[in-house]
């Protein structure tokens, strides 16, 4: 009679070799308890939420009367300003800008004046809003934060010239409002300028 140890020692050179994973290793990552967290938000999301929530919290003065809310206390904190910048979806912004440029550059849309106005108005308002928010961030940062100087340098060296050109384009469109719209393209530009006004 063979012992258990002898059985283990018998190795069949022709045995079937399994290449698959064992049963305990076949569990899908999505089924593991750690795959989805109860709260997957990052700290910057929590900071921005706290700033927004502070608007609903009353601030009481010395005589126990409501004199405002707590938002101002959060807004002045540099971490809130940085958190607001950190949660922006840059890829979404870039894809929307690209989609508008692609629409304007597609000659098949040359007769769709309404949508051309919409897309150009969106570009004007998006770029102007971005420039304004960058300036708000730069001005709100304390001088001891290195990001303030970095933003100032980037605005001067890379953004100022392009934004100045954009303003000149917009100014030229506004000048056309005072002229008779004889050529069809001039009439379209006047309408574009009105649409941009509506987006401000």
Coordinates of N, CA and C in Angstrom, one line a residue:
X1 N 0.8 -1.2 0.0 CA 0.0 0.0 0.0 C 0.9 1.2 0.0
X2 N 0.5 2.2 -0.9 CA 1.3 3.5 -1.0 C 0.9 4.5 0.1
X3 N 1.9 5.2 0.6 CA 1.6 6.3 1.5 C 1.3 7.6 0.8
X4 N 0.6 8.6 1.5 CA 0.3 9.9 0.8 C 1.6 10.5 0.3
X5 N 2.7 10.4 1.0 CA 3.9 11.0 0.5 C 4.4 10.4 -0.8
X6 N 4.2 9.1 -0.9 CA 4.6 8.5 -2.2 C 3.8 8.9 -3.4
X7 N 2.5 9.1 -3.1 CA 1.6 9.6 -4.1 C 2.0 11.0 -4.6
X8 N 2.4 11.8 -3.7 CA 2.9 13.2 -4.1 C 4.1 13.1 -5.0
X9 N 4.9 12.1 -4.7 CA 6.2 12.0 -5.4 C 6.0 11.5 -6.8
X10 N 4.9 10.9 -7.1 CA 4.7 10.4 -8.5 C 4.3 11.5 -9.4
X11 N 5.1 11.8 -10.4 CA 4.9 13.0 -11.3 C 4.8 12.4 -12.7
X12 N 3.6 12.7 -13.3 CA 3.4 12.2 -14.7 C 3.8 13.2 -15.6
X13 N 4.8 12.9 -16.4 CA 5.4 13.9 -17.4 C 4.4 14.3 -18.5
X14 N 3.3 13.4 -18.7 CA 2.3 13.7 -19.7 C 1.0 14.3 -19.2
X15 N 1.1 14.7 -17.9 CA -0.2 15.3 -17.3 C -0.5 16.6 -18.0
X16 N -1.8 16.9 -17.9 CA -2.3 18.2 -18.4 C -1.9 19.3 -17.6
X17 N -1.3 20.3 -18.1 CA -0.8 21.5 -17.4 C -1.9 22.6 -17.6
X18 N -2.4 23.1 -16.5 CA -3.4 24.1 -16.5 C -2.8 25.5 -16.6
X19 N -3.2 26.3 -17.5 CA -2.6 27.7 -17.7 C -3.5 28.7 -17.0
X20 N -4.7 28.4 -16.6 CA -5.6 29.4 -16.1 C -5.3 29.8 -14.7
X21 N -6.1 30.7 -14.2 CA -5.9 31.2 -12.8 C -6.8 30.3 -11.9
X22 N -6.4 30.3 -10.6 CA -7.2 29.5 -9.7 C -8.5 30.3 -9.4
X23 N -9.5 29.5 -8.8 CA -10.8 30.1 -8.6 C -10.8 31.3 -7.8
X24 N -10.0 31.4 -6.7 CA -10.0 32.5 -5.8 C -9.3 33.7 -6.5
X25 N -8.7 33.6 -7.6 CA -8.1 34.7 -8.3 C -8.9 35.2 -9.5
X26 N -10.1 34.5 -9.7 CA -10.9 34.9 -10.8 C -11.9 36.0 -10.5
X27 N -11.9 36.5 -9.3 CA -12.9 37.5 -8.9 C -12.6 38.8 -9.6
X28 N -13.7 39.4 -10.2 CA -13.5 40.6 -11.0 C -13.2 41.8 -10.0
X29 N -12.3 42.6 -10.5 CA -12.0 43.8 -9.8 C -13.2 44.6 -9.3
X30 N -14.2 44.7 -10.2 CA -15.4 45.5 -9.9 C -16.2 44.9 -8.8
X31 N -16.0 43.6 -8.4 CA -16.8 43.0 -7.4 C -16.1 43.2 -6.0
X32 N -14.9 43.6 -6.0 CA -14.1 43.7 -4.7 C -14.7 44.9 -4.0
X33 N -14.8 44.8 -2.6 CA -15.3 45.9 -1.8 C -14.5 47.2 -1.9
X34 N -13.3 47.1 -2.3 CA -12.5 48.3 -2.4 C -12.5 49.0 -3.7
X35 N -13.3 48.4 -4.7 CA -13.3 49.0 -6.0 C -14.0 50.4 -6.1
X36 N -15.1 50.5 -5.3 CA -15.9 51.7 -5.3 C -15.9 52.2 -3.8
X37 N -15.4 53.4 -3.6 CA -15.4 54.0 -2.3 C -16.7 54.7 -2.0
X38 N -17.0 54.8 -0.7 CA -18.3 55.5 -0.3 C -18.2 56.9 -0.8
X39 N -17.1 57.6 -0.6 CA -16.9 58.9 -1.1 C -15.7 59.0 -1.9
X40 N -15.8 59.2 -3.2 CA -14.6 59.2 -4.1 C -14.2 60.6 -4.4
X41 N -14.8 61.6 -3.8 CA -14.4 63.0 -4.0 C -13.0 63.2 -3.4
X42 N -12.3 64.1 -4.0 CA -11.0 64.5 -3.5 C -11.1 65.7 -2.6
X43 N -10.0 66.0 -1.9 CA -10.0 67.1 -0.9 C -10.4 68.4 -1.5
X44 N -10.0 68.7 -2.8 CA -10.4 69.9 -3.4 C -11.9 70.1 -3.7
X45 N -12.5 68.9 -3.9 CA -14.0 68.9 -4.1 C -14.7 69.3 -2.8
X46 N -14.1 68.7 -1.7 CA -14.7 69.0 -0.4 C -14.5 70.5 0.0
X47 N -13.4 71.1 -0.4 CA -13.1 72.5 -0.1 C -14.1 73.4 -0.8
X48 N -14.3 73.1 -2.1 CA -15.3 73.9 -2.9 C -16.7 73.7 -2.4
X49 N -17.0 72.5 -2.0 CA -18.4 72.3 -1.4 C -18.6 73.1 -0.1
X50 N -17.5 73.1 0.7 CA -17.6 73.9 2.0 C -17.8 75.3 1.7
X51 N -17.1 75.9 0.7 CA -17.3 77.3 0.3 C -18.7 77.5 -0.1
X52 N -19.3 76.7 -1.0 CA -20.7 76.8 -1.4 C -21.7 76.7 -0.3
X53 N -21.4 75.7 0.6 CA -22.3 75.5 1.7 C -22.3 76.6 2.7
X54 N -21.1 77.3 2.9 CA -21.0 78.4 3.8 C -22.0 79.5 3.5
X55 N -22.4 79.6 2.3 CA -23.4 80.6 1.9 C -24.7 80.5 2.6
X56 N -25.0 79.3 3.0 CA -26.3 79.0 3.7 C -26.2 79.0 5.2
X57 N -25.0 79.3 5.7 CA -24.8 79.4 7.2 C -24.8 80.8 7.6
X58 N -25.7 81.2 8.5 CA -25.8 82.6 9.0 C -24.6 82.9 9.9
X59 N -24.2 84.2 9.7 CA -23.1 84.7 10.6 C -23.8 85.7 11.5
X60 N -23.7 85.5 12.9 CA -24.4 86.4 13.8 C -23.4 87.4 14.4
X61 N -23.8 88.6 14.5 CA -23.0 89.7 15.0 C -23.0 89.8 16.5
X62 N -22.5 90.9 17.1 CA -22.4 91.0 18.5 C -23.8 91.1 19.2
X63 N -24.8 91.7 18.6 CA -26.1 91.8 19.2 C -27.0 90.6 18.8
X64 N -26.4 89.5 18.4 CA -27.1 88.2 18.1 C -28.1 88.4 16.9
X65 N -27.7 89.2 15.9 CA -28.5 89.3 14.7 C -27.7 88.9 13.5
X66 N -28.4 88.4 12.5 CA -27.7 87.9 11.3 C -27.1 89.1 10.5
X67 N -25.8 89.0 10.4 CA -25.1 90.1 9.6 C -24.5 89.6 8.3
X68 N -24.8 88.4 7.9 CA -24.2 87.9 6.7 C -24.1 86.4 6.8
X69 N -23.2 85.8 6.0 CA -23.0 84.4 6.0 C -21.5 84.1 6.1
X70 N -21.1 82.8 6.0 CA -19.7 82.4 6.3 C -18.9 82.3 5.0
X71 N -19.6 82.6 3.8 CA -18.9 82.4 2.5 C -17.6 83.3 2.4
X72 N -17.7 84.5 2.9 CA -16.5 85.4 2.8 C -15.3 84.9 3.5
X73 N -15.5 84.1 4.6 CA -14.4 83.6 5.3 C -13.7 82.5 4.5
X74 N -14.5 81.7 3.8 CA -13.9 80.7 2.9 C -13.3 81.3 1.6
X75 N -13.9 82.3 1.1 CA -13.5 82.8 -0.2 C -12.1 83.4 -0.1
X76 N -11.7 84.0 1.0 CA -10.4 84.6 1.2 C -9.3 83.7 1.4
X77 N -9.6 82.4 1.7 CA -8.5 81.4 1.9 C -7.9 81.0 0.6
X78 N -6.6 80.9 0.6 CA -5.9 80.6 -0.6 C -6.2 79.2 -1.1
X79 N -6.4 78.3 -0.1 CA -6.7 76.9 -0.5 C -8.0 76.8 -1.2
X80 N -8.9 77.6 -1.0 CA -10.2 77.6 -1.7 C -10.0 78.1 -3.1
X81 N -9.2 79.1 -3.3 CA -8.9 79.6 -4.7 C -8.2 78.5 -5.5
X82 N -7.2 77.8 -4.9 CA -6.5 76.8 -5.6 C -7.4 75.6 -5.8
X83 N -8.3 75.3 -4.9 CA -9.2 74.2 -5.1 C -10.2 74.4 -6.3
X84 N -10.7 75.7 -6.4 CA -11.6 76.0 -7.5 C -10.9 75.8 -8.8
X85 N -9.6 76.2 -8.9 CA -8.8 76.0 -10.1 C -8.6 74.5 -10.4
X86 N -8.3 73.7 -9.3 CA -8.0 72.3 -9.4 C -9.1 71.5 -9.9
X87 N -10.4 71.8 -9.6 CA -11.5 71.0 -10.0 C -12.0 71.2 -11.4
X88 N -11.4 72.2 -12.1 CA -11.9 72.5 -13.5 C -11.6 71.4 -14.4
X89 N -12.6 71.1 -15.3 CA -12.4 70.0 -16.3 C -11.8 70.6 -17.5
X90 N -10.5 70.6 -17.6 CA -9.8 71.2 -18.7 C -10.1 70.4 -20.0
X91 N -10.1 69.1 -19.9 CA -10.3 68.3 -21.2 C -11.7 68.6 -21.8
X92 N -12.7 68.8 -20.9 CA -14.1 69.1 -21.4 C -14.0 70.5 -22.1
X93 N -13.4 71.5 -21.5 CA -13.2 72.8 -22.0 C -12.5 72.7 -23.4
X94 N -11.4 72.0 -23.5 CA -10.7 71.9 -24.7 C -11.5 71.3 -25.8
X95 N -12.2 70.2 -25.5 CA -13.0 69.5 -26.5 C -14.1 70.4 -27.0
X96 N -14.7 71.2 -26.1 CA -15.8 72.2 -26.6 C -15.2 73.2 -27.5
X97 N -14.1 73.8 -27.1 CA -13.4 74.8 -27.9 C -13.1 74.2 -29.3
X98 N -12.5 73.0 -29.3 CA -12.2 72.4 -30.6 C -13.4 72.1 -31.4
X99 N -14.5 71.7 -30.8 CA -15.7 71.4 -31.6 C -16.2 72.7 -32.2
X100 N -16.2 73.8 -31.5 CA -16.6 75.1 -32.1 C -15.7 75.5 -33.2
X101 N -14.4 75.4 -33.1 CA -13.5 75.8 -34.2 C -13.7 74.9 -35.4
X102 N -13.9 73.6 -35.1 CA -14.2 72.6 -36.2 C -15.4 73.0 -37.0
X103 N -16.5 73.4 -36.2 CA -17.7 73.8 -36.9 C -17.5 75.0 -37.8
X104 N -16.8 76.0 -37.2 CA -16.6 77.3 -38.0 C -15.7 77.1 -39.2
X105 N -14.7 76.1 -39.1 CA -13.8 75.9 -40.2 C -14.4 74.9 -41.3
X106 N -15.5 74.4 -41.0 CA -16.2 73.5 -42.0 C -17.0 74.3 -43.0
X107 N -16.6 74.3 -44.2 CA -17.2 75.1 -45.2 C -18.7 74.6 -45.5
X108 N -19.0 73.4 -45.1 CA -20.4 72.9 -45.3 C -21.4 73.7 -44.5
X109 N -20.9 74.4 -43.4 CA -21.8 75.2 -42.6 C -21.9 76.7 -42.9
X110 N -21.4 77.0 -44.1 CA -21.4 78.5 -44.4 C -22.7 79.1 -44.6
X111 N -23.8 78.4 -44.8 CA -25.1 78.9 -44.9 C -25.9 78.9 -43.6
X112 N -25.4 78.3 -42.6 CA -26.1 78.2 -41.3 C -25.7 79.3 -40.4
X113 N -26.2 80.5 -40.7 CA -25.8 81.7 -40.0 C -26.1 81.7 -38.6
X114 N -27.2 81.1 -38.2 CA -27.6 81.0 -36.8 C -26.6 80.3 -36.0
X115 N -26.2 79.1 -36.4 CA -25.3 78.2 -35.7 C -23.9 78.8 -35.8
X116 N -23.5 79.5 -36.9 CA -22.2 80.1 -36.9 C -22.1 81.2 -35.9
X117 N -23.2 82.0 -35.7 CA -23.2 83.0 -34.6 C -23.1 82.4 -33.3
X118 N -23.8 81.3 -33.1 CA -23.8 80.6 -31.8 C -22.4 80.1 -31.4
X119 N -21.7 79.5 -32.4 CA -20.4 79.0 -32.2 C -19.4 80.1 -32.0
X120 N -19.4 81.1 -32.8 CA -18.5 82.2 -32.6 C -18.8 82.9 -31.3
X121 N -20.0 83.1 -30.9 CA -20.4 83.7 -29.6 C -19.8 82.9 -28.5
X122 N -19.9 81.6 -28.6 CA -19.4 80.7 -27.6 C -17.9 80.8 -27.4
X123 N -17.2 80.9 -28.5 CA -15.7 81.1 -28.5 C -15.4 82.4 -27.8
X124 N -16.0 83.5 -28.2 CA -15.7 84.8 -27.6 C -16.0 84.7 -26.1
X125 N -17.1 84.2 -25.7 CA -17.5 84.2 -24.3 C -16.6 83.3 -23.5
X126 N -16.2 82.1 -24.0 CA -15.4 81.2 -23.3 C -14.0 81.7 -23.1
X127 N -13.4 82.3 -24.1 CA -12.1 82.8 -24.0 C -12.0 84.0 -23.0
X128 N -13.0 84.9 -23.1 CA -13.1 86.1 -22.2 C -13.3 85.6 -20.8
X129 N -14.2 84.6 -20.6 CA -14.4 84.1 -19.2 C -13.1 83.5 -18.7
X130 N -12.4 82.7 -19.5 CA -11.2 82.1 -19.0 C -10.2 83.1 -18.6
X131 N -10.0 84.2 -19.5 CA -9.1 85.2 -19.2 C -9.5 86.0 -17.9
X132 N -10.7 86.2 -17.7 CA -11.2 86.9 -16.5 C -10.9 86.0 -15.2
X133 N -11.2 84.7 -15.3 CA -11.0 83.9 -14.2 C -9.5 83.7 -13.8
X134 N -8.7 83.6 -14.8 CA -7.3 83.6 -14.6 C -6.8 84.8 -13.9
X135 N -7.3 86.0 -14.3 CA -6.9 87.2 -13.6 C -7.4 87.3 -12.2
X136 N -8.7 86.8 -12.0 CA -9.2 86.7 -10.6 C -8.3 85.9 -9.7
X137 N -7.9 84.7 -10.3 CA -7.1 83.8 -9.5 C -5.7 84.4 -9.2
X138 N -5.2 85.1 -10.2 CA -3.8 85.7 -10.0 C -3.9 86.8 -9.0
X139 N -5.0 87.7 -9.1 CA -5.1 88.8 -8.1 C -5.4 88.3 -6.7
X140 N -6.1 87.2 -6.6 CA -6.5 86.7 -5.3 C -5.4 86.0 -4.5
X141 N -4.4 85.6 -5.2 CA -3.3 84.8 -4.6 C -2.4 85.8 -3.8
X142 N -1.9 85.4 -2.6 CA -0.9 86.2 -1.9 C 0.4 86.2 -2.6
X143 N 1.2 87.2 -2.4 CA 2.5 87.4 -3.2 C 3.5 86.3 -2.8
X144 N 3.3 85.7 -1.6 CA 4.3 84.7 -1.2 C 4.0 83.3 -1.9
X145 N 2.9 83.2 -2.6 CA 2.6 81.9 -3.3 C 3.3 82.0 -4.7
X146 N 4.1 81.0 -5.0 CA 4.9 81.1 -6.2 C 4.0 81.1 -7.5
X147 N 2.8 80.5 -7.3 CA 1.9 80.4 -8.5 C 1.5 81.8 -9.0
X148 N 1.4 82.7 -8.1 CA 1.0 84.1 -8.5 C 2.0 84.6 -9.5
X149 N 3.3 84.5 -9.3 CA 4.3 85.0 -10.2 C 4.3 84.2 -11.5
X150 N 4.1 82.9 -11.4 CA 4.0 82.0 -12.6 C 2.9 82.4 -13.5
X151 N 1.7 82.7 -12.9 CA 0.6 83.1 -13.6 C 0.8 84.5 -14.3
X152 N 1.4 85.4 -13.6 CA 1.7 86.7 -14.1 C 2.6 86.6 -15.4
X153 N 3.6 85.8 -15.2 CA 4.6 85.6 -16.4 C 3.9 84.9 -17.6
X154 N 3.1 83.9 -17.3 CA 2.4 83.2 -18.4 C 1.4 84.1 -19.1
X155 N 0.7 84.9 -18.3 CA -0.3 85.9 -18.9 C 0.4 86.9 -19.8
X156 N 1.6 87.4 -19.3 CA 2.3 88.4 -20.1 C 2.9 87.8 -21.3
X157 N 3.6 86.6 -21.2 CA 4.4 86.1 -22.3 C 3.5 85.3 -23.3
X158 N 2.4 84.6 -22.8 CA 1.7 83.7 -23.8 C 0.3 84.1 -24.0
X159 N -0.4 84.8 -23.1 CA -1.8 85.0 -23.3 C -2.1 86.5 -23.7
X160 N -1.4 87.4 -23.2 CA -1.7 88.8 -23.4 C -1.8 89.2 -24.9
X161 N -0.9 88.8 -25.7 CA -0.9 89.1 -27.2 C -2.1 88.5 -27.9
X162 N -2.4 87.3 -27.6 CA -3.6 86.6 -28.2 C -4.9 87.3 -27.8
X163 N -5.0 87.6 -26.5 CA -6.2 88.2 -26.0 C -6.4 89.6 -26.5
X164 N -5.3 90.3 -26.7 CA -5.4 91.7 -27.2 C -5.9 91.6 -28.7
X165 N -5.4 90.6 -29.4 CA -5.9 90.4 -30.8 C -7.4 90.1 -30.8
X166 N -7.8 89.3 -29.9 CA -9.2 89.0 -29.8 C -10.1 90.2 -29.6
X167 N -9.6 91.1 -28.7 CA -10.3 92.3 -28.4 C -10.4 93.2 -29.6
X168 N -9.3 93.2 -30.4 CA -9.3 94.0 -31.6 C -10.3 93.5 -32.6
X169 N -10.4 92.2 -32.7 CA -11.4 91.6 -33.6 C -12.8 92.0 -33.2
X170 N -13.0 91.9 -31.9 CA -14.3 92.2 -31.3 C -14.6 93.7 -31.6
X171 N -13.6 94.6 -31.4 CA -13.8 96.0 -31.5 C -14.2 96.3 -33.0
X172 N -13.5 95.6 -33.9 CA -13.8 95.9 -35.4 C -15.2 95.4 -35.7
X173 N -15.6 94.3 -35.1 CA -17.0 93.9 -35.4 C -18.0 94.9 -34.8
X174 N -17.7 95.5 -33.7 CA -18.6 96.5 -33.1 C -18.7 97.7 -34.0
X175 N -17.5 98.1 -34.6 CA -17.5 99.3 -35.5 C -18.5 99.1 -36.7
X176 N -18.6 97.8 -37.1 CA -19.5 97.6 -38.3 C -21.0 97.8 -37.9
X177 N -21.3 97.9 -36.7 CA -22.7 98.1 -36.3 C -23.2 99.4 -36.8
X178 N -22.3 100.4 -36.9 CA -22.7 101.8 -37.3 C -22.7 101.9 -38.8
X179 N -22.2 100.9 -39.5 CA -22.2 101.1 -41.0 C -23.3 100.3 -41.6
X180 N -23.8 100.7 -42.8 CA -24.9 100.0 -43.5 C -24.4 98.6 -43.9
X181 N -25.2 97.6 -43.7 CA -24.8 96.2 -43.9 C -25.1 95.9 -45.4
X182 N -24.3 96.4 -46.3 CA -24.6 96.1 -47.7 C -24.0 94.7 -48.1
X183 N -22.7 94.5 -47.8 CA -22.3 93.1 -48.2 C -22.8 92.1 -47.2
X184 N -23.1 90.9 -47.6 CA -23.7 89.9 -46.8 C -22.8 89.5 -45.6
X185 N -21.5 89.5 -45.8 CA -20.6 89.2 -44.7 C -20.6 90.2 -43.6
X186 N -20.7 91.5 -44.0 CA -20.8 92.6 -43.0 C -22.0 92.4 -42.2
X187 N -23.1 92.1 -42.8 CA -24.4 91.9 -42.0 C -24.2 90.7 -41.0
X188 N -23.5 89.7 -41.5 CA -23.3 88.6 -40.6 C -22.4 89.0 -39.4
X189 N -21.4 89.8 -39.7 CA -20.5 90.2 -38.6 C -21.2 91.1 -37.6
X190 N -22.1 91.9 -38.0 CA -22.9 92.7 -37.1 C -23.8 91.8 -36.2
X191 N -24.4 90.8 -36.8 CA -25.2 89.9 -36.0 C -24.3 89.2 -35.0
X192 N -23.1 88.8 -35.5 CA -22.2 88.1 -34.6 C -21.8 89.0 -33.4
X193 N -21.6 90.3 -33.6 CA -21.3 91.2 -32.5 C -22.4 91.3 -31.5
X194 N -23.6 91.4 -32.0 CA -24.8 91.4 -31.1 C -24.9 90.2 -30.3
X195 N -24.6 89.0 -30.9 CA -24.6 87.8 -30.2 C -23.6 87.7 -29.1
X196 N -22.4 88.2 -29.4 CA -21.3 88.2 -28.4 C -21.7 89.1 -27.2
X197 N -22.4 90.2 -27.5 CA -22.9 91.1 -26.5 C -23.8 90.4 -25.5
X198 N -24.6 89.5 -26.1 CA -25.6 88.8 -25.3 C -24.9 87.8 -24.4
X199 N -23.7 87.3 -24.7 CA -23.0 86.3 -23.9 C -22.2 87.0 -22.8
X200 N -22.1 88.3 -22.7 CA -21.3 88.9 -21.7 C -22.1 89.0 -20.4

